[in-house]
């Protein structure tokens, strides 16, 4: 008879989770940025020109490029590292084409509306004690568990999203899927390198602008290191195996003795390291630290800053978005980080189905947020709102989110100062 010990791998889960947490910590402490897999991926669709051409976004190209290179090197050296022996066995079904299409779409739209996924809210948000992130994680966890349980072999929606008649070999990389994913990854690497080589500061650039451009370049090496650790952490923790995700989300496996709680160890390890990193960021440290920074390590003090959200508002977008993300996660078994690894490894169902629908979902989610911002603008300034141009839509949504964030900043700092524990030495 099977038991939980047959599948539970706490050591690799904790070690892998700590590597993911270290990845987030490097991005935070050196660059001042948040590790969010869904935000990184969706930026190529909702703001492609800005992602590809804006110097402030260049670190994203280097992050994704290094993630791609690490994936390809890893699967070349260890080609069997992603083999999943439980796939297709009792309790671990095979996701159908419809399941991948539906899952990718709802992960895309959900993470766009809710502004985060398992990394952004789970590893980074909860580590800084964000109420929004705790609510978001609770929402997508509950939705993911319910969906996976209901879509299990005896569940009412199994026949719509799963298909155990499929051959496991259909899920493995093909020559065509590897070529496609490698081409996409190579183009991202080339875009990052060309941008670094060709982008020159014009003669009219002010001193502050030169410092800012230098700060953007200083973000590249930490981004490369962060991407390397993130990709390795996903493999070590085995979050690239469908059975590890579905084996946790499907609560019916508890009665069978085959439930796998490894995901909790991964989240715990990532949370712990990420939490420690926030103790060195001024305004987010729970314990009073006289050495807490207000400027990231790689940045010039004149222009460097931490780009950490302050928003405390629990709104409909957060809850609905994270519930939709959880539905997509429970349907297909994948969230953006592991899905990116498997796509770059050439897994066809991720390349041809999940990721295209993720980008569609992200685009739809962005349009919903744009419409919401336009409607709000119409209420506050009806004469000007009708003249908005198409190219300003993304900026409207960003400014709306920033306004909410800034409105809560003073309250955040006040609450933070009241609740600090002073461990400094006189």
Short mmCIF file of C-alpha atoms in Angstrom, two decimals:
data_model
loop_
_atom_site.label_atom_id
_atom_site.label_comp_id
_atom_site.label_asym_id
_atom_site.label_seq_id
_atom_site.Cartn_x
_atom_site.Cartn_y
_atom_site.Cartn_z
CA UNK A 1 0.00 0.00 0.00
CA UNK A 2 1.31 3.47 -0.93
CA UNK A 3 2.07 6.07 1.72
CA UNK A 4 2.89 9.77 1.71
CA UNK A 5 6.59 8.93 2.25
CA UNK A 6 6.72 7.30 -1.20
CA UNK A 7 6.37 10.67 -2.93
CA UNK A 8 7.14 13.37 -0.36
CA UNK A 9 10.61 14.88 -0.92
CA UNK A 10 11.05 17.54 1.77
CA UNK A 11 14.83 17.95 1.41
CA UNK A 12 14.85 18.77 -2.29
CA UNK A 13 11.71 20.86 -1.76
CA UNK A 14 13.31 23.02 0.93
CA UNK A 15 16.66 23.34 -0.89
CA UNK A 16 14.96 24.21 -4.18
CA UNK A 17 12.64 26.64 -2.43
CA UNK A 18 15.62 28.36 -0.77
CA UNK A 19 17.28 28.75 -4.18
CA UNK A 20 14.12 30.38 -5.52
CA UNK A 21 14.03 32.62 -2.46
CA UNK A 22 17.69 33.51 -3.00
CA UNK A 23 16.85 34.40 -6.59
CA UNK A 24 14.15 36.79 -5.35
CA UNK A 25 16.52 38.19 -2.71
CA UNK A 26 19.24 39.03 -5.25
CA UNK A 27 16.76 40.78 -7.52
CA UNK A 28 15.42 42.75 -4.56
CA UNK A 29 18.62 43.71 -2.73
CA UNK A 30 20.76 44.46 -5.78
CA UNK A 31 18.20 45.81 -8.26
CA UNK A 32 15.25 46.81 -6.10
CA UNK A 33 12.90 44.74 -8.26
CA UNK A 34 10.36 42.00 -7.52
CA UNK A 35 10.64 38.45 -8.86
CA UNK A 36 7.31 37.86 -10.59
CA UNK A 37 7.26 35.21 -13.31
CA UNK A 38 3.82 36.15 -14.60
CA UNK A 39 4.69 39.84 -14.80
CA UNK A 40 7.94 39.13 -16.62
CA UNK A 41 6.22 36.94 -19.20
CA UNK A 42 3.13 39.07 -19.75
CA UNK A 43 5.19 42.24 -20.24
CA UNK A 44 6.18 40.93 -23.70
CA UNK A 45 2.51 41.11 -24.71
CA UNK A 46 0.94 43.99 -22.76
CA UNK A 47 3.88 46.38 -23.28
CA UNK A 48 6.18 44.82 -25.92
CA UNK A 49 7.78 48.07 -27.13
CA UNK A 50 8.60 49.17 -23.60
CA UNK A 51 9.94 45.74 -22.65
CA UNK A 52 12.17 45.51 -25.71
CA UNK A 53 13.33 49.12 -26.05
CA UNK A 54 13.07 50.90 -22.70
CA UNK A 55 16.47 50.90 -20.91
CA UNK A 56 14.70 50.56 -17.54
CA UNK A 57 13.26 47.21 -18.70
CA UNK A 58 16.43 45.77 -20.20
CA UNK A 59 17.09 43.65 -17.14
CA UNK A 60 13.99 41.61 -18.03
CA UNK A 61 15.54 40.58 -21.35
CA UNK A 62 18.71 39.44 -19.60
CA UNK A 63 16.71 37.60 -16.93
CA UNK A 64 14.59 35.68 -19.43
CA UNK A 65 17.60 35.14 -21.69
CA UNK A 66 19.67 33.64 -18.88
CA UNK A 67 16.69 31.53 -17.79
CA UNK A 68 16.51 30.15 -21.34
CA UNK A 69 20.25 29.41 -21.52
CA UNK A 70 20.25 27.70 -18.12
CA UNK A 71 17.30 25.54 -19.15
CA UNK A 72 18.91 24.44 -22.40
CA UNK A 73 22.27 23.68 -20.74
CA UNK A 74 20.56 21.74 -17.96
CA UNK A 75 18.43 19.53 -20.21
CA UNK A 76 21.44 18.92 -22.46
CA UNK A 77 23.58 17.69 -19.56
CA UNK A 78 20.76 15.86 -17.75
CA UNK A 79 18.23 14.89 -20.44
CA UNK A 80 16.22 12.70 -18.06
CA UNK A 81 15.94 15.27 -15.27
CA UNK A 82 12.38 16.19 -16.25
CA UNK A 83 11.06 12.63 -16.53
CA UNK A 84 7.93 12.22 -14.39
CA UNK A 85 7.46 8.55 -13.37
CA UNK A 86 4.00 9.19 -11.83
CA UNK A 87 2.55 10.85 -14.93
CA UNK A 88 -0.46 8.90 -16.17
CA UNK A 89 -0.46 6.60 -13.14
CA UNK A 90 -3.44 6.33 -10.74
CA UNK A 91 -4.23 9.72 -9.20
CA UNK A 92 -2.07 11.67 -11.67
CA UNK A 93 -4.08 12.08 -14.90
CA UNK A 94 -2.96 13.33 -18.29
CA UNK A 95 -4.16 16.83 -19.13
CA UNK A 96 -5.98 17.08 -22.45
CA UNK A 97 -5.41 19.72 -25.14
CA UNK A 98 -8.50 21.52 -23.88
CA UNK A 99 -7.09 21.46 -20.35
CA UNK A 100 -3.86 23.14 -21.50
CA UNK A 101 -5.74 25.77 -23.52
CA UNK A 102 -8.15 26.57 -20.71
CA UNK A 103 -5.42 26.49 -18.07
CA UNK A 104 -3.08 28.82 -19.96
CA UNK A 105 -5.83 31.35 -20.64
CA UNK A 106 -7.05 31.56 -17.05
CA UNK A 107 -3.53 31.72 -15.61
CA UNK A 108 -2.84 34.61 -17.99
CA UNK A 109 -5.96 36.65 -17.29
CA UNK A 110 -5.95 35.81 -13.59
CA UNK A 111 -2.37 36.82 -12.89
CA UNK A 112 -2.86 40.03 -14.88
CA UNK A 113 -5.95 41.03 -12.93
CA UNK A 114 -4.56 39.90 -9.58
CA UNK A 115 -1.04 41.28 -10.25
CA UNK A 116 0.85 38.15 -9.22
CA UNK A 117 1.29 34.39 -9.08
CA UNK A 118 3.09 31.88 -6.85
CA UNK A 119 6.34 33.88 -7.01
CA UNK A 120 5.08 37.48 -6.96
CA UNK A 121 2.47 36.95 -4.24
CA UNK A 122 3.66 33.68 -2.69
CA UNK A 123 7.45 34.10 -2.42
CA UNK A 124 7.81 37.89 -2.48
CA UNK A 125 4.49 39.36 -1.33
CA UNK A 126 3.93 37.24 1.78
CA UNK A 127 7.60 37.69 2.73
CA UNK A 128 7.05 41.44 3.08
CA UNK A 129 3.86 40.77 5.07
CA UNK A 130 1.58 42.14 2.33
CA UNK A 131 -2.08 41.67 3.26
CA UNK A 132 -2.97 41.67 -0.43
CA UNK A 133 -0.56 38.82 -1.09
CA UNK A 134 -1.88 36.72 1.80
CA UNK A 135 -5.41 37.14 0.43
CA UNK A 136 -4.20 36.46 -3.10
CA UNK A 137 -2.35 33.29 -2.14
CA UNK A 138 -5.32 32.04 -0.16
CA UNK A 139 -7.59 32.71 -3.14
CA UNK A 140 -5.52 30.90 -5.76
CA UNK A 141 -4.62 28.03 -3.43
CA UNK A 142 -8.28 27.38 -2.60
CA UNK A 143 -9.32 27.66 -6.25
CA UNK A 144 -6.45 25.43 -7.38
CA UNK A 145 -7.23 22.74 -4.83
CA UNK A 146 -10.96 22.72 -5.67
CA UNK A 147 -10.31 22.60 -9.42
CA UNK A 148 -7.71 19.83 -9.27
CA UNK A 149 -9.88 17.79 -6.92
CA UNK A 150 -12.99 18.21 -9.10
CA UNK A 151 -11.03 17.35 -12.25
CA UNK A 152 -9.55 14.17 -10.76
CA UNK A 153 -10.50 10.82 -12.29
CA UNK A 154 -13.71 10.54 -10.27
CA UNK A 155 -14.48 14.26 -10.44
CA UNK A 156 -17.39 15.82 -12.34
CA UNK A 157 -15.24 17.79 -14.82
CA UNK A 158 -12.60 15.12 -15.49
CA UNK A 159 -13.81 14.28 -18.99
CA UNK A 160 -13.59 17.92 -20.09
CA UNK A 161 -10.01 18.61 -19.00
CA UNK A 162 -8.20 15.27 -18.65
CA UNK A 163 -7.68 12.33 -21.01
CA UNK A 164 -5.95 9.20 -19.75
CA UNK A 165 -6.22 7.59 -23.19
CA UNK A 166 -3.34 9.79 -24.35
CA UNK A 167 0.19 8.43 -24.64
CA UNK A 168 2.72 9.94 -22.21
CA UNK A 169 5.16 10.19 -25.13
CA UNK A 170 2.95 12.91 -26.64
CA UNK A 171 4.03 15.25 -23.85
CA UNK A 172 7.76 14.85 -24.48
CA UNK A 173 9.85 17.33 -26.50
CA UNK A 174 9.93 16.99 -30.27
CA UNK A 175 12.48 18.33 -32.70
CA UNK A 176 10.04 20.95 -33.97
CA UNK A 177 9.03 22.19 -30.49
CA UNK A 178 12.68 22.41 -29.39
CA UNK A 179 13.56 24.43 -32.51
CA UNK A 180 10.65 26.82 -31.93
CA UNK A 181 11.37 27.38 -28.24
CA UNK A 182 15.11 27.72 -28.86
CA UNK A 183 14.46 30.28 -31.59
CA UNK A 184 12.29 32.37 -29.28
CA UNK A 185 14.84 32.15 -26.48
CA UNK A 186 17.71 33.03 -28.81
CA UNK A 187 15.84 36.09 -30.09
CA UNK A 188 15.35 37.31 -26.52
CA UNK A 189 19.07 36.84 -25.80
CA UNK A 190 19.96 38.69 -29.03
CA UNK A 191 17.56 41.55 -28.22
CA UNK A 192 19.19 42.01 -24.82
CA UNK A 193 22.73 41.99 -26.16
CA UNK A 194 21.97 44.25 -29.14
CA UNK A 195 20.20 46.71 -26.89
CA UNK A 196 23.24 46.87 -24.65
CA UNK A 197 25.65 47.35 -27.56
CA UNK A 198 23.67 49.74 -29.72
CA UNK A 199 22.03 51.94 -27.10
CA UNK A 200 24.12 55.10 -26.68
CA UNK A 201 23.31 58.15 -24.59
CA UNK A 202 22.71 61.23 -26.79
CA UNK A 203 24.91 64.29 -26.32
CA UNK A 204 22.02 66.21 -24.78
CA UNK A 205 21.71 63.70 -21.93
CA UNK A 206 21.78 65.34 -18.50
CA UNK A 207 23.96 64.13 -15.64
CA UNK A 208 20.99 62.59 -13.82
CA UNK A 209 19.92 60.77 -16.99
CA UNK A 210 23.44 59.39 -17.38
CA UNK A 211 23.35 58.10 -13.81
CA UNK A 212 19.98 56.49 -14.47
CA UNK A 213 21.30 54.80 -17.63
CA UNK A 214 24.27 53.55 -15.65
CA UNK A 215 21.92 52.18 -13.00
CA UNK A 216 20.01 50.28 -15.68
CA UNK A 217 23.24 48.60 -16.82
CA UNK A 218 24.16 47.79 -13.23
CA UNK A 219 20.98 45.70 -12.99
CA UNK A 220 22.07 43.23 -15.66
CA UNK A 221 24.53 41.03 -13.74
CA UNK A 222 22.24 40.59 -10.70
CA UNK A 223 19.39 39.73 -13.09
CA UNK A 224 21.53 37.05 -14.74
CA UNK A 225 22.43 35.55 -11.35
CA UNK A 226 18.81 35.68 -10.21
CA UNK A 227 17.56 33.91 -13.35
CA UNK A 228 20.17 31.17 -12.98
CA UNK A 229 19.17 30.46 -9.38
CA UNK A 230 15.46 30.62 -10.20
CA UNK A 231 15.71 28.05 -12.97
CA UNK A 232 17.93 25.70 -10.95
CA UNK A 233 15.65 26.08 -7.94
CA UNK A 234 12.63 24.99 -9.98
CA UNK A 235 14.40 21.80 -11.09
CA UNK A 236 15.91 20.96 -7.70
CA UNK A 237 12.53 21.41 -6.00
CA UNK A 238 10.96 19.24 -8.73
CA UNK A 239 8.32 21.87 -9.45
CA UNK A 240 8.91 21.06 -13.12
CA UNK A 241 7.14 17.71 -12.60
CA UNK A 242 3.38 17.69 -13.11
CA UNK A 243 2.89 15.01 -10.44
CA UNK A 244 4.46 17.27 -7.80
CA UNK A 245 1.96 20.05 -8.50
CA UNK A 246 -1.13 17.96 -9.11
CA UNK A 247 -0.12 15.56 -6.36
CA UNK A 248 -0.45 18.45 -3.93
CA UNK A 249 -3.54 20.15 -5.34
CA UNK A 250 -5.66 16.98 -5.61
CA UNK A 251 -6.89 16.48 -2.05
CA UNK A 252 -8.50 13.15 -2.93
CA UNK A 253 -5.01 11.66 -2.83
CA UNK A 254 -4.93 12.10 0.95
CA UNK A 255 -7.39 9.24 1.38
CA UNK A 256 -5.28 7.11 -0.97
CA UNK A 257 -2.11 7.84 0.99
CA UNK A 258 -0.43 9.28 -2.11
CA UNK A 259 -0.79 13.01 -1.46
CA UNK A 260 2.48 14.94 -1.91
CA UNK A 261 2.98 18.06 0.27
CA UNK A 262 6.40 18.90 -1.24
CA UNK A 263 5.01 22.17 -2.64
CA UNK A 264 4.57 23.45 0.93
CA UNK A 265 8.28 22.89 1.58
CA UNK A 266 9.16 24.80 -1.59
CA UNK A 267 6.95 27.73 -0.62
CA UNK A 268 8.31 27.64 2.92
CA UNK A 269 11.96 27.67 1.84
CA UNK A 270 11.35 30.48 -0.64
CA UNK A 271 9.35 32.49 1.88
CA UNK A 272 12.07 32.18 4.55
CA UNK A 273 14.94 33.44 2.39
CA UNK A 274 12.81 36.17 0.84
CA UNK A 275 11.62 37.26 4.30
CA UNK A 276 15.23 37.62 5.46
CA UNK A 277 16.04 39.80 2.44
CA UNK A 278 13.26 42.25 3.33
CA UNK A 279 14.84 42.83 6.72
CA UNK A 280 17.50 44.81 4.86
CA UNK A 281 15.03 47.05 3.01
CA UNK A 282 14.04 50.26 4.78
CA UNK A 283 10.30 50.40 5.35
CA UNK A 284 9.75 46.64 4.98
CA UNK A 285 11.88 45.26 7.81
CA UNK A 286 9.88 43.75 10.66
CA UNK A 287 12.91 43.87 12.95
CA UNK A 288 14.54 47.28 13.39
CA UNK A 289 17.80 47.18 11.50
CA UNK A 290 20.14 50.21 11.59
CA UNK A 291 21.74 48.91 8.38
CA UNK A 292 18.50 48.63 6.40
CA UNK A 293 18.91 50.19 2.94
CA UNK A 294 16.87 52.75 1.05
CA UNK A 295 18.85 52.17 -2.15
CA UNK A 296 19.65 48.78 -3.80
CA UNK A 297 23.25 47.58 -3.66
CA UNK A 298 23.97 47.82 -7.39
CA UNK A 299 22.47 51.28 -7.82
CA UNK A 300 23.88 54.79 -7.55
CA UNK A 301 22.32 56.51 -4.55
CA UNK A 302 21.30 59.56 -6.61
CA UNK A 303 18.68 57.67 -8.63
CA UNK A 304 18.45 54.17 -7.20
CA UNK A 305 15.27 53.04 -5.45
CA UNK A 306 13.32 49.94 -4.44
CA UNK A 307 10.38 49.24 -6.76
CA UNK A 308 8.29 47.44 -4.13
CA UNK A 309 4.47 47.69 -4.15
CA UNK A 310 2.78 49.35 -1.18
CA UNK A 311 -0.82 48.70 -2.14
CA UNK A 312 -2.97 47.37 0.73
CA UNK A 313 -6.36 47.50 -0.97
CA UNK A 314 -8.25 44.21 -1.20
CA UNK A 315 -10.35 44.73 -4.31
CA UNK A 316 -12.42 42.62 -6.69
CA UNK A 317 -9.60 42.43 -9.24
CA UNK A 318 -7.32 40.80 -6.70
CA UNK A 319 -9.76 38.15 -5.54
CA UNK A 320 -11.37 37.40 -8.91
CA UNK A 321 -7.99 37.43 -10.66
CA UNK A 322 -6.34 35.04 -8.22
CA UNK A 323 -9.35 32.72 -8.24
CA UNK A 324 -9.14 32.60 -12.05
CA UNK A 325 -5.40 31.93 -11.77
CA UNK A 326 -6.08 29.12 -9.31
CA UNK A 327 -8.64 27.62 -11.69
CA UNK A 328 -6.10 27.66 -14.52
CA UNK A 329 -3.38 26.29 -12.25
CA UNK A 330 -5.58 23.44 -11.04
CA UNK A 331 -6.69 22.69 -14.60
CA UNK A 332 -3.33 22.41 -16.31
CA UNK A 333 -1.00 22.01 -13.32
CA UNK A 334 1.31 24.83 -14.36
CA UNK A 335 2.06 28.35 -13.19
CA UNK A 336 4.35 30.69 -15.19
CA UNK A 337 7.75 29.79 -13.67
CA UNK A 338 7.73 26.01 -14.27
CA UNK A 339 5.80 26.52 -17.53
CA UNK A 340 8.60 28.77 -18.80
CA UNK A 341 11.21 26.14 -17.95
CA UNK A 342 9.31 23.35 -19.70
CA UNK A 343 8.60 25.52 -22.76
CA UNK A 344 12.29 26.36 -23.17
CA UNK A 345 13.00 22.64 -22.72
CA UNK A 346 10.75 22.06 -25.73
CA UNK A 347 7.65 20.42 -24.23
CA UNK A 348 5.08 20.75 -27.05
CA UNK A 349 1.90 21.11 -25.00
CA UNK A 350 3.43 24.13 -23.27
CA UNK A 351 4.84 25.60 -26.49
CA UNK A 352 1.78 25.13 -28.71
CA UNK A 353 -1.11 25.41 -26.27
CA UNK A 354 -0.43 26.72 -22.78
CA UNK A 355 1.79 29.71 -23.56
CA UNK A 356 -0.17 31.07 -26.55
CA UNK A 357 -3.33 31.03 -24.43
CA UNK A 358 -1.48 32.57 -21.49
CA UNK A 359 -0.53 35.52 -23.68
CA UNK A 360 -4.12 35.81 -24.93
CA UNK A 361 -5.36 35.78 -21.34
CA UNK A 362 -2.78 38.39 -20.30
CA UNK A 363 -3.85 40.64 -23.16
CA UNK A 364 -7.52 40.27 -22.25
CA UNK A 365 -6.73 40.98 -18.59
CA UNK A 366 -4.85 44.13 -19.56
CA UNK A 367 -7.78 45.30 -21.68
CA UNK A 368 -10.11 44.78 -18.73
CA UNK A 369 -7.86 46.91 -16.51
CA UNK A 370 -7.61 49.56 -19.22
CA UNK A 371 -11.41 49.68 -19.52
CA UNK A 372 -11.73 49.99 -15.75
CA UNK A 373 -9.25 52.88 -15.74
CA UNK A 374 -11.11 54.61 -18.58
CA UNK A 375 -14.44 54.25 -16.79
CA UNK A 376 -12.94 55.69 -13.62
CA UNK A 377 -11.45 58.55 -15.61
CA UNK A 378 -14.83 59.21 -17.18
CA UNK A 379 -16.41 59.54 -13.76
CA UNK A 380 -13.77 61.96 -12.46
CA UNK A 381 -13.15 63.93 -15.67
CA UNK A 382 -15.77 63.08 -18.32
CA UNK A 383 -14.74 65.77 -20.82
CA UNK A 384 -11.10 64.62 -21.11
CA UNK A 385 -11.45 60.85 -20.78
CA UNK A 386 -13.05 60.34 -24.20
CA UNK A 387 -9.98 61.67 -25.97
CA UNK A 388 -7.51 59.10 -24.74
CA UNK A 389 -5.25 57.64 -27.39
CA UNK A 390 -4.69 53.92 -27.87
CA UNK A 391 -0.95 54.08 -27.10
CA UNK A 392 -1.58 55.54 -23.62
CA UNK A 393 -3.75 52.68 -22.37
CA UNK A 394 -0.99 50.83 -20.59
CA UNK A 395 0.28 54.03 -18.96
CA UNK A 396 -3.23 54.78 -17.65
CA UNK A 397 -3.43 51.41 -15.94
CA UNK A 398 0.09 51.75 -14.55
CA UNK A 399 -0.60 55.25 -13.24
CA UNK A 400 -3.86 54.08 -11.69
CA UNK A 401 -2.06 51.25 -9.87
CA UNK A 402 0.73 53.62 -8.79
CA UNK A 403 -1.80 56.08 -7.42
CA UNK A 404 -3.38 53.41 -5.26
CA UNK A 405 0.07 52.29 -4.12
CA UNK A 406 1.24 55.80 -3.22
CA UNK A 407 -1.98 56.55 -1.37
CA UNK A 408 -1.21 53.78 1.07
CA UNK A 409 2.53 54.43 1.45
CA UNK A 410 2.27 56.75 4.43
CA UNK A 411 -0.05 54.34 6.23
CA UNK A 412 2.35 51.50 5.51
CA UNK A 413 5.29 53.37 7.01
CA UNK A 414 3.27 54.36 10.07
CA UNK A 415 2.13 50.79 10.70
CA UNK A 416 5.66 49.55 10.08
CA UNK A 417 7.24 51.90 12.63
CA UNK A 418 4.72 50.89 15.28
CA UNK A 419 5.33 47.18 14.83
CA UNK A 420 9.12 47.02 14.56
CA UNK A 421 11.08 45.00 17.08
CA UNK A 422 14.33 46.75 18.02
CA UNK A 423 17.25 44.28 17.89
CA UNK A 424 19.91 46.96 17.32
CA UNK A 425 22.88 47.36 19.62
CA UNK A 426 23.35 50.75 21.29
#
